[in-house]
Short mmCIF file of C-alpha atoms and ligand atoms in Angstrom, two decimals:
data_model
loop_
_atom_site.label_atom_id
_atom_site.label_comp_id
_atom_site.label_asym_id
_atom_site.label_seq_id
_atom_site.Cartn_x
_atom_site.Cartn_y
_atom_site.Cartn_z
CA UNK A 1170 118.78 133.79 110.66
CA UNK A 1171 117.82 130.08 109.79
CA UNK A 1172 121.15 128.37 109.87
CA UNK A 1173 121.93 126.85 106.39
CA UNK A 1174 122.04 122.47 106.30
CA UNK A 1175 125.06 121.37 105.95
CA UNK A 1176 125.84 118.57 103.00
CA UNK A 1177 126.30 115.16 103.66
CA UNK A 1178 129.78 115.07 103.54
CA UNK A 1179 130.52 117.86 105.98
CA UNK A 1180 127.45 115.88 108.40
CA UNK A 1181 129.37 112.46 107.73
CA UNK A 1182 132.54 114.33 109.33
CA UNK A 1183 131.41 116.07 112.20
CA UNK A 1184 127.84 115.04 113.41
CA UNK A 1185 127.43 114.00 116.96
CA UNK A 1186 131.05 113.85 117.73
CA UNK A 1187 131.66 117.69 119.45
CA UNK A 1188 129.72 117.05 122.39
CA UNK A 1189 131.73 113.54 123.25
CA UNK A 1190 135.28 114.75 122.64
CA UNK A 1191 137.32 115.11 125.80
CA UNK A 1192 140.67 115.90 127.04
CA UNK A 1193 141.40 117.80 123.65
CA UNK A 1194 140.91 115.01 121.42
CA UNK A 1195 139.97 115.50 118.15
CA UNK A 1196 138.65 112.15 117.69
CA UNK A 1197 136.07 110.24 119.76
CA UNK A 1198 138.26 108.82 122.48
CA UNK A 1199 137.51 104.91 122.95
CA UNK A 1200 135.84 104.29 126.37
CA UNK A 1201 136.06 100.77 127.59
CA UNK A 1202 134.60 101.49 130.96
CA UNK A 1203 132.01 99.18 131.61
CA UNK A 1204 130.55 101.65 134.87
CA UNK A 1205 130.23 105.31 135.59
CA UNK A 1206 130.64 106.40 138.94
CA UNK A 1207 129.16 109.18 141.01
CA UNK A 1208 130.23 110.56 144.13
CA UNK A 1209 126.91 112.86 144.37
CA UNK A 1210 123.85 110.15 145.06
CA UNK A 1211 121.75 112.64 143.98
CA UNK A 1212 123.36 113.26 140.63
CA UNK A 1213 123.60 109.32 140.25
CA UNK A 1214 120.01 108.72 141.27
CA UNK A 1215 119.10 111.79 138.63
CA UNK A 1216 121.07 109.85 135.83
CA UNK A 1217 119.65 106.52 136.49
CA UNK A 1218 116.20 107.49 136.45
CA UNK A 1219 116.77 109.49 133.25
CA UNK A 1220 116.41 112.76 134.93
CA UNK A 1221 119.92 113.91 133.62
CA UNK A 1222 121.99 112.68 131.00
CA UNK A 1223 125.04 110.52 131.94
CA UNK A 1224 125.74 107.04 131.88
CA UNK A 1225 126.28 104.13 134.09
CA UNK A 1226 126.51 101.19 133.42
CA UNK A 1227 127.90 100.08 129.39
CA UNK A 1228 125.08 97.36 128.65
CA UNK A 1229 122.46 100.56 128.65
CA UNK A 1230 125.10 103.48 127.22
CA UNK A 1231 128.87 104.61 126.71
CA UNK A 1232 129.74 107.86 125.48
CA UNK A 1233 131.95 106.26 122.61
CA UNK A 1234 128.76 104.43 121.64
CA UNK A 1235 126.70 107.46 121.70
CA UNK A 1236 128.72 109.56 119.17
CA UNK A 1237 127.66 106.41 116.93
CA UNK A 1238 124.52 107.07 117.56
CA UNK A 1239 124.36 110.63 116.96
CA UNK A 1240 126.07 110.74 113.63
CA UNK A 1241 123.64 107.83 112.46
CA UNK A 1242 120.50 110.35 113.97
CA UNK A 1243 121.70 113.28 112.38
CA UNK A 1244 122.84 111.48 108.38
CA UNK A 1245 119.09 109.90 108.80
CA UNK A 1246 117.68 113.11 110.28
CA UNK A 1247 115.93 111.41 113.14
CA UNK A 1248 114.55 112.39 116.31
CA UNK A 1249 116.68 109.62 118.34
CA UNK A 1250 118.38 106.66 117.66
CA UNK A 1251 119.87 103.57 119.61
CA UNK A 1252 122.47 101.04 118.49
CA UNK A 1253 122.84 97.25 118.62
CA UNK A 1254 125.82 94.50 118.23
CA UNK A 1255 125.02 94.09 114.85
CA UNK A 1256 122.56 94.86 112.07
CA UNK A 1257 120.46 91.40 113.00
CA UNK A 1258 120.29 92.73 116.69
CA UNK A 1259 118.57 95.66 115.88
CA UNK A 1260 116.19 93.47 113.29
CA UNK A 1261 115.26 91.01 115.92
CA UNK A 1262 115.13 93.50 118.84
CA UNK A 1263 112.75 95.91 116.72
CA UNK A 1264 110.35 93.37 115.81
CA UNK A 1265 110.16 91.75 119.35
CA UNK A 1266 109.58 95.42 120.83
CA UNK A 1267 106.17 95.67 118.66
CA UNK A 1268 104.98 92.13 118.11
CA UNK A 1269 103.11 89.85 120.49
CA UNK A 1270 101.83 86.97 119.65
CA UNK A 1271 98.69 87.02 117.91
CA UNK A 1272 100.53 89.56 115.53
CA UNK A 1273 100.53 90.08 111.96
CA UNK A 1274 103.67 91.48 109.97
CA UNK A 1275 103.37 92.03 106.20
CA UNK A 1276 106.61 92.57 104.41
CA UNK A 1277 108.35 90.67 101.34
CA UNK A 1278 110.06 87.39 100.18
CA UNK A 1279 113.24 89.11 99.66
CA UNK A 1280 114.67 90.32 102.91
CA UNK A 1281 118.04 89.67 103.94
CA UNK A 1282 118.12 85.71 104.97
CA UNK A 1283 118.53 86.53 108.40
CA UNK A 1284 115.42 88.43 108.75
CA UNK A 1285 113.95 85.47 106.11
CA UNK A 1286 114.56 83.29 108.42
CA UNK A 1287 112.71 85.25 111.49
CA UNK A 1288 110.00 85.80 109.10
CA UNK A 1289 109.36 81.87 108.03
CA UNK A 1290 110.52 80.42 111.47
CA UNK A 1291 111.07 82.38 114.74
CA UNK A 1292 108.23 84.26 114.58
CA UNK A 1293 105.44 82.16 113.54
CA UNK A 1294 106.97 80.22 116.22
CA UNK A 1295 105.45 82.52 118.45
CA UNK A 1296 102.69 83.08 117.20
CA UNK A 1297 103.34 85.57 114.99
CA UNK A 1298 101.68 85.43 111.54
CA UNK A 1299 103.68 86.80 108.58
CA UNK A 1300 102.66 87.48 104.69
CA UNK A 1301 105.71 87.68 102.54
CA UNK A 1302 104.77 89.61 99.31
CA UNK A 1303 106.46 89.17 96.28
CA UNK A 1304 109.20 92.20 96.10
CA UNK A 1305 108.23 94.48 93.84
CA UNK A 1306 104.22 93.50 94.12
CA UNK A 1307 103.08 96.66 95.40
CA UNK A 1308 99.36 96.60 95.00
CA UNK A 1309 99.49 92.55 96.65
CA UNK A 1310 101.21 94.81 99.41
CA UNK A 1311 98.76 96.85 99.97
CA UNK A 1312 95.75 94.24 99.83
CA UNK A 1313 97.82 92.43 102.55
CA UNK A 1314 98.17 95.74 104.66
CA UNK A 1315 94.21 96.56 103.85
CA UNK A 1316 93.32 93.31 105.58
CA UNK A 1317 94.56 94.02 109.08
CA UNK A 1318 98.52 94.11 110.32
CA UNK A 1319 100.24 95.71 113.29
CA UNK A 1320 103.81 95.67 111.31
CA UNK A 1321 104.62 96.54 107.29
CA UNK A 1322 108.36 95.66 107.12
CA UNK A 1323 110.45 96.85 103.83
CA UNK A 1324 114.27 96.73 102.43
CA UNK A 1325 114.92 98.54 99.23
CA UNK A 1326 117.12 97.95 97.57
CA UNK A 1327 117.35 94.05 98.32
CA UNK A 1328 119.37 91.60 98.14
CA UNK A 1329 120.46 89.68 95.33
CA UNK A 1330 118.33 91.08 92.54
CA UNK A 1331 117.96 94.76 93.78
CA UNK A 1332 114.57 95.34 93.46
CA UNK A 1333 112.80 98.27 94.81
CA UNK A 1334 109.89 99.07 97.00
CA UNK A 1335 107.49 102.39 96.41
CA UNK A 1336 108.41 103.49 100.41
CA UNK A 1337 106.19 106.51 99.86
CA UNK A 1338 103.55 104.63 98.49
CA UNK A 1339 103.44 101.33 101.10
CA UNK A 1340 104.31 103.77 104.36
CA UNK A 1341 101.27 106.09 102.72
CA UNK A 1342 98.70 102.72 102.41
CA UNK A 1343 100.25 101.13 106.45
CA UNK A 1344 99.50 104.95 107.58
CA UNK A 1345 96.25 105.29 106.89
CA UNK A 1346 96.12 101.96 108.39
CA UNK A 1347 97.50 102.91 111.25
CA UNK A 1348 100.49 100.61 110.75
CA UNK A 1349 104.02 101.20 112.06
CA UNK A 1350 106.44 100.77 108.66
CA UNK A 1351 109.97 99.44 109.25
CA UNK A 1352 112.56 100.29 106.19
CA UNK A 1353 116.15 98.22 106.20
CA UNK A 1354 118.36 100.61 105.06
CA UNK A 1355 121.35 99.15 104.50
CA UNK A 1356 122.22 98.42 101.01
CA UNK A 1357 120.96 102.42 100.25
CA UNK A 1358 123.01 104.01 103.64
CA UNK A 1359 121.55 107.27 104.33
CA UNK A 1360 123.78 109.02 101.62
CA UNK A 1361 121.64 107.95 98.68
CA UNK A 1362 118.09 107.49 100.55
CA UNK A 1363 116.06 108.70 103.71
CA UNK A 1364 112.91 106.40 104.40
CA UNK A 1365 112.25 108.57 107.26
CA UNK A 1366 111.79 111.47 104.96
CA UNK A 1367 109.55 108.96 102.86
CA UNK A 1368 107.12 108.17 105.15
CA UNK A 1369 108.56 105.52 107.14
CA UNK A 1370 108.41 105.43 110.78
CA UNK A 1371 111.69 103.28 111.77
CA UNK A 1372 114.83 102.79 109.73
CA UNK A 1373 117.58 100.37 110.35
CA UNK A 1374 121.26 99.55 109.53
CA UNK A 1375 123.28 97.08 109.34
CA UNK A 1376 126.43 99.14 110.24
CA UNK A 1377 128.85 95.85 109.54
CA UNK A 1378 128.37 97.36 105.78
CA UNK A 1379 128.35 100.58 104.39
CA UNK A 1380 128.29 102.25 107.64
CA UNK A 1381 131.58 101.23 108.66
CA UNK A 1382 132.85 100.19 105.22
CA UNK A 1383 136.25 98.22 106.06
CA UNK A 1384 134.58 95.08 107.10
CA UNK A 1385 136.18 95.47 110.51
CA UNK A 1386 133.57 96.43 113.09
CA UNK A 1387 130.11 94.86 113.33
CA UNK A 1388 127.60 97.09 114.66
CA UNK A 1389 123.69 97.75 114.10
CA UNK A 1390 121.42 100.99 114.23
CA UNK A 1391 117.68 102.01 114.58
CA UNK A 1392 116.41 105.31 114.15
CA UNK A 1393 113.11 106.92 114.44
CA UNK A 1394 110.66 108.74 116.93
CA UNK A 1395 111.78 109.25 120.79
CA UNK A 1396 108.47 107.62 121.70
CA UNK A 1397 109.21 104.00 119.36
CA UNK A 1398 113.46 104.51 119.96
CA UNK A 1399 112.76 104.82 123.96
CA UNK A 1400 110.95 101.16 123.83
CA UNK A 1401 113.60 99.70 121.35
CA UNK A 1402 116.41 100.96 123.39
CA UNK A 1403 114.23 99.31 126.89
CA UNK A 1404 114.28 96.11 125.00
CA UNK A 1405 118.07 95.94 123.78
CA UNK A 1406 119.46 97.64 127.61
CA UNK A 1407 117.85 94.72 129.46
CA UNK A 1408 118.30 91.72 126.47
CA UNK A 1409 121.80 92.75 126.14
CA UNK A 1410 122.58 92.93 122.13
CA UNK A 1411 124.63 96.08 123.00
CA UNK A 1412 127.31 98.03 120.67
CA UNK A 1413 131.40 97.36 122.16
CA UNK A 1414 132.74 100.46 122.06
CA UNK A 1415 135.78 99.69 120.05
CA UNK A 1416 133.35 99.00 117.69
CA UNK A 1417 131.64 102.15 117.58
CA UNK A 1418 135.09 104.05 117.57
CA UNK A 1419 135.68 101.93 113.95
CA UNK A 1420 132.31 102.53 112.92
CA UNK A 1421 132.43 106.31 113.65
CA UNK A 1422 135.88 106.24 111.64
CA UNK A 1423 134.92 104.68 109.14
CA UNK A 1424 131.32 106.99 108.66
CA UNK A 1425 133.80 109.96 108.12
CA UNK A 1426 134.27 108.86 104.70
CA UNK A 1427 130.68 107.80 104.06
CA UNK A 1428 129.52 110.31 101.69
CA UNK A 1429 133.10 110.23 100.02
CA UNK A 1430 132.77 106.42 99.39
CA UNK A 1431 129.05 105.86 98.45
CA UNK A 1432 129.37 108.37 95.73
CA UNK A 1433 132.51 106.54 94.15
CA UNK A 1434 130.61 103.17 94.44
CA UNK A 1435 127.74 104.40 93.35
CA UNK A 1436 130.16 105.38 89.95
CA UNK A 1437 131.51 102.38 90.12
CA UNK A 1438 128.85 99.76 89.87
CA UNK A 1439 126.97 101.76 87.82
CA UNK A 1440 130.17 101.57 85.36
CA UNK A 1441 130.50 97.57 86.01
CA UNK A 1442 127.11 97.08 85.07
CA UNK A 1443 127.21 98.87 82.00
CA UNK A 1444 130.21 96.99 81.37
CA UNK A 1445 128.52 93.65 82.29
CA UNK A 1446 125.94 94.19 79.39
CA UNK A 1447 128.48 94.12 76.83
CA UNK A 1448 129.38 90.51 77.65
CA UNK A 1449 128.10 87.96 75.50
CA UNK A 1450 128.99 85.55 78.49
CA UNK A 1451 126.71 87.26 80.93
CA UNK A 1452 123.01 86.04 81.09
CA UNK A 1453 121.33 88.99 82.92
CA UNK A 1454 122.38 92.47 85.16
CA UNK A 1455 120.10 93.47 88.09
CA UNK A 1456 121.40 96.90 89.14
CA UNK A 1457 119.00 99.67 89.38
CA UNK A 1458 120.57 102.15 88.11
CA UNK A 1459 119.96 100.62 84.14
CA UNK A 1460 117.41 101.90 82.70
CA UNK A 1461 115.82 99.17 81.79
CA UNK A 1462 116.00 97.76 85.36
CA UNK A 1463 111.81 97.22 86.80
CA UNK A 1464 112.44 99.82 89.60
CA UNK A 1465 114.27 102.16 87.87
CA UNK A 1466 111.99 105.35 87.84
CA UNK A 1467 110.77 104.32 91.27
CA UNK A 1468 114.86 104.76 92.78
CA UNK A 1469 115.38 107.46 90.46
CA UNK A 1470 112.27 109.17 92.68
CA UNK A 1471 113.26 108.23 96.05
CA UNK A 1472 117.17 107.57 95.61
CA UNK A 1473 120.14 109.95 95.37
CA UNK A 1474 122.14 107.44 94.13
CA UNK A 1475 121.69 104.03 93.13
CA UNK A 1476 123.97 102.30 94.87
CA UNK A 1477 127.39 100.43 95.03
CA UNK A 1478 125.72 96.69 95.23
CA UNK A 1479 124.36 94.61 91.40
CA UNK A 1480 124.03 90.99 90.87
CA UNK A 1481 124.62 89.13 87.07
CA UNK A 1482 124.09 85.83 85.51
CA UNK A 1483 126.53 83.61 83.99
CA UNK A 1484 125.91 81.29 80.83
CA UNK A 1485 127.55 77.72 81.93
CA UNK A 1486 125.77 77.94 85.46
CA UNK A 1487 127.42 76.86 88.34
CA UNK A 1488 130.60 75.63 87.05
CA UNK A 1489 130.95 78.93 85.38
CA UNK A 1490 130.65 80.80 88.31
CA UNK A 1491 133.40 78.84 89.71
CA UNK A 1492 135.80 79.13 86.93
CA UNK A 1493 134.94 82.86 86.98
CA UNK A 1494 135.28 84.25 90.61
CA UNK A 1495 138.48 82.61 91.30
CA UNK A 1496 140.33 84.86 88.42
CA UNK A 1497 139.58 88.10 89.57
CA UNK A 1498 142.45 89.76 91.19
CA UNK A 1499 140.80 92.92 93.11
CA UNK A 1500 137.68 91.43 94.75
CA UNK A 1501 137.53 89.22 97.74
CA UNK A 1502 135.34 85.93 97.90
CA UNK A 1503 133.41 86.48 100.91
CA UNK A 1504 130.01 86.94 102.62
CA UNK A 1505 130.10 90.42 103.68
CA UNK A 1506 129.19 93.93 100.90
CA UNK A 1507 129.71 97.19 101.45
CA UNK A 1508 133.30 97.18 101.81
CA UNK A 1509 136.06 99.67 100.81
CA UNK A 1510 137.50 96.68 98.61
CA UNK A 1511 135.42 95.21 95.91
CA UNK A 1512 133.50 91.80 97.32
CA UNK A 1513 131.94 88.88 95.29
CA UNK A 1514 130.10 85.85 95.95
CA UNK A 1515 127.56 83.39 94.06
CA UNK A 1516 124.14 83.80 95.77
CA UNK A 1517 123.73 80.07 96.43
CA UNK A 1518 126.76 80.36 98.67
CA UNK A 1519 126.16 83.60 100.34
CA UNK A 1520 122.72 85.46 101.11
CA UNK A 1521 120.54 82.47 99.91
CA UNK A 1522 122.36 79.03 101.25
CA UNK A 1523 119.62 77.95 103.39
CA UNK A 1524 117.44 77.93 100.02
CA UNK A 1525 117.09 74.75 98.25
CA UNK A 1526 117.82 75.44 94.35
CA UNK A 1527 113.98 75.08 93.74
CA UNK A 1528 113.21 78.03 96.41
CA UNK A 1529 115.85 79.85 94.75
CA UNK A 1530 113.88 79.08 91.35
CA UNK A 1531 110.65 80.36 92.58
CA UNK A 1532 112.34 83.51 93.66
CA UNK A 1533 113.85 84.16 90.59
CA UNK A 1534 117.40 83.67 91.58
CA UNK A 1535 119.12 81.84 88.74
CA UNK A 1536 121.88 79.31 90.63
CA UNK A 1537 124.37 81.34 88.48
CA UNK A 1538 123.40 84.49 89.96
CA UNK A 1539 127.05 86.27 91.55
CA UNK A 1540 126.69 89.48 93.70
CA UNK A 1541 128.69 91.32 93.03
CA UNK A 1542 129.57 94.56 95.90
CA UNK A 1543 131.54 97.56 94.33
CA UNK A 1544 134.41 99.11 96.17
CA UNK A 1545 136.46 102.03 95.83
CA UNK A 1546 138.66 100.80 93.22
CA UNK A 1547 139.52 102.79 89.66
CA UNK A 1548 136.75 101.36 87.42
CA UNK A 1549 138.75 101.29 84.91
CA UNK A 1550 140.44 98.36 87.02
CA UNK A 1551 137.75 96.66 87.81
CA UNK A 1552 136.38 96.49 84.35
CA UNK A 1553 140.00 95.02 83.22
CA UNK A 1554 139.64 92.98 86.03
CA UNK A 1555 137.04 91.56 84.73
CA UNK A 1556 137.80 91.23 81.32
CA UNK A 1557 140.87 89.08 81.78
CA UNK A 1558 138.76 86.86 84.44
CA UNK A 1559 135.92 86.00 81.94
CA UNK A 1560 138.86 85.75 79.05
CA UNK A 1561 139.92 82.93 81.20
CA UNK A 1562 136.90 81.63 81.59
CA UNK A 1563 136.74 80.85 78.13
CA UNK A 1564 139.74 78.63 78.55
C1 PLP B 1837 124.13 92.14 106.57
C2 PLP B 1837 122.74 92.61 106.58
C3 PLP B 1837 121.95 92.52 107.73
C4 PLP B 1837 122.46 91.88 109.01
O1 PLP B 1837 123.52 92.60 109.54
P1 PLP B 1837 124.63 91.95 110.53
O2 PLP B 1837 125.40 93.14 110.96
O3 PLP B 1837 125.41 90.96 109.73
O4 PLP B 1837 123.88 91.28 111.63
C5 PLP B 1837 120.66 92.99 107.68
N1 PLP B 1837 120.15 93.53 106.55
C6 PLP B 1837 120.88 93.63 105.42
C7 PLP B 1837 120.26 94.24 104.21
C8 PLP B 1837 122.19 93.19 105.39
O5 PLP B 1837 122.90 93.27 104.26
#
């Protein structure tokens, strides 16, 4: 009999953990053993030539570390997976694993800063050339892809106007192309999309967000193929950008509750935003999940949910925005998203400081733009919440 698939919320509880329980435990037990030792040379010559599985040194693996890794595999139904100190670890070490110079990367202007700023400095510092597409462009895209690349490198949705890429449709044009296709999952988590079930070849996380969810832990995944995860993991074992394993014991606590928490964000910002087109005082709401949003019937087709994370406009620009933020009781001012608690933060401050207000212009980012990242609050509260903060707004 074909064994039935379990839901998400049953996988976000127990995948990849059986196998690295010991003593008992019914958690993960933290290993901070930084070598593995063997008193058969055979056994230890087996394990470090890959011949049996075992670890031996933490830079490479830890079993803590490897439950990570497994749950991650299994929510984004991978072949393998390997993990990194942090999301911008596993960006950098994936794109250094396939490019050389000479290389040419097509992806879009709208890609977390960090990986902005590999795509408009680092790499064509080596040589690497790199067409940014305007987000949302998709037949520009695919011209770009048509005239020769090696990489096609998407995040949907993105950051701060949550616009959304066709995955199906850009990892169809890069295949035929013979193009690897690279899809940062992060803002979606693998509750409410799959880009490996889209036709992507590589997915990664930034497991500092959703993954983990209590801004406590930074941490960073890749999954995909053996073949492409082997050569990733190569690259990150001998440059070092390697998940602590207290880190992975937080993240793997905190995934528990994944499916649990993504659906009640979803709810929530899908509430807020609703809310937020009521207010005369609000300029515009990007969330995808409103109808009248541009990628709307694109995420309904390739999402399960759209997501805890929307950005809004204020009338009064900046000085709004900072007679605004500072009068809302449940949301912290910060940098990070995907947080149990609800987080806010004007754009020009956060994801998009390194812009000069013109750049921001050109990308359509008003300077009033806030971002705002759902948590697991009652929406009812965070709809009062912000009532009372834009009441004293007004003041
Ligand atoms: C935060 C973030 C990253 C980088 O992750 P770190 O863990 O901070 O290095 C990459 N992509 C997206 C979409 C992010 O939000």
């Amino acid at each position: 009999m074909k064994k039935r698939r379990t839901g998400l919320s049953t996988r976000s509880l127990w995948a990849g953990e059986r196998e690295y329980l010991a003593f008992g435990a019914t958690q993960v037990p933290v290993v901070h053993s930084v070598s593995f030792g063997y008193n058969d040379m055979d056994e230890w010559y087996d394990v470090a030539t890959g011949k049996k599985e075992g670890h031996i040194y933490g830079r490479n693996t830890n079993p803590t570390v490897r439950a990570f890794e497994e749950k991650i595999r299994i929510l984004e139904d991978a072949e393998a997976s390997t993990s990194f100190s942090t999301g911008m670890a596993a960006i950098s070490n994936t794109l250094a694993t396939f490019l050389r110079p000479g290389s040419r990367v097509v992806s879009i202007k709208d890609t977390y800063g960090g990986t902005n700023k590999i795509f408009t400095s680092f790499l064509p510092d080596q040589d690497v050339e790199v067409t940014l597409c305007d987000t949302g462009d998709h037949e520009q895209m695919i011209r770009e892809i048509k005239k020769g690349c090696d990489l096609v490198y998407m995040e949907t949705p993105t950051n701060p106007t949550v616009k959304i890429t066709n995955v199906r449709r850009i990892a169809t044009e890069a295949k035929k192309a013979g193009v690897r296709t690279v899809v940062d999952n992060t803002f979606a988590t693998p509750i409410n999309q799959n880009p490996l079930s889209l036709g992507a070849d590589l997915v990664i996380h930034s497991a500092t967000k959703y993954l983990g969810g209590h801004a406590d832990a930074l941490g960073g995944a890749v999954c995909g193929s053996r073949e492409d995860v082997e050569k990733i993991y190569h690259y990150r074992e001998i440059n070092g950008a390697t998940m602590d394993p207290m880190a992975a014991y937080l993240l793997l606590r905190g995934m528990k509750t994944l499916k649990l928490r993504i659906d009640r964000q979803n709810d929530n910002a899908q509430a807020v935003a609703e809310y937020l087109k009521t207010v005369p005082e609000v300029e515009a709401v990007f969330y995808p999940g409103l109808t009248e949003h541009e990628g709307h019937q694109t995420a309904r087709e390739q999402m399960r949910g759209f997501g805890g994370m929307l950005s809004f406009s204020v009338t009064g620009g900046v000085p709004a925005v900072q007679k605004l933020l500072p009068n809302l009781e449940f949301a912290n001012r910060a940098a990070n998203l995907g947080a149990v608690e609800t987080v806010v933060g004007p754009t020009r401050t956060t994801s998009h400081v390194e812009c000069t207000p013109e750049e921001r212009a050109a990308m359509g980012i008003p300077e009033s733009l806030i971002r705002y990242s759902a948590g697991i609050e009652d929406a009812e509260d965070l709809i009062e919440d912000l009532k009372q903060a834009f009441a004293a707004m007004k003041q």
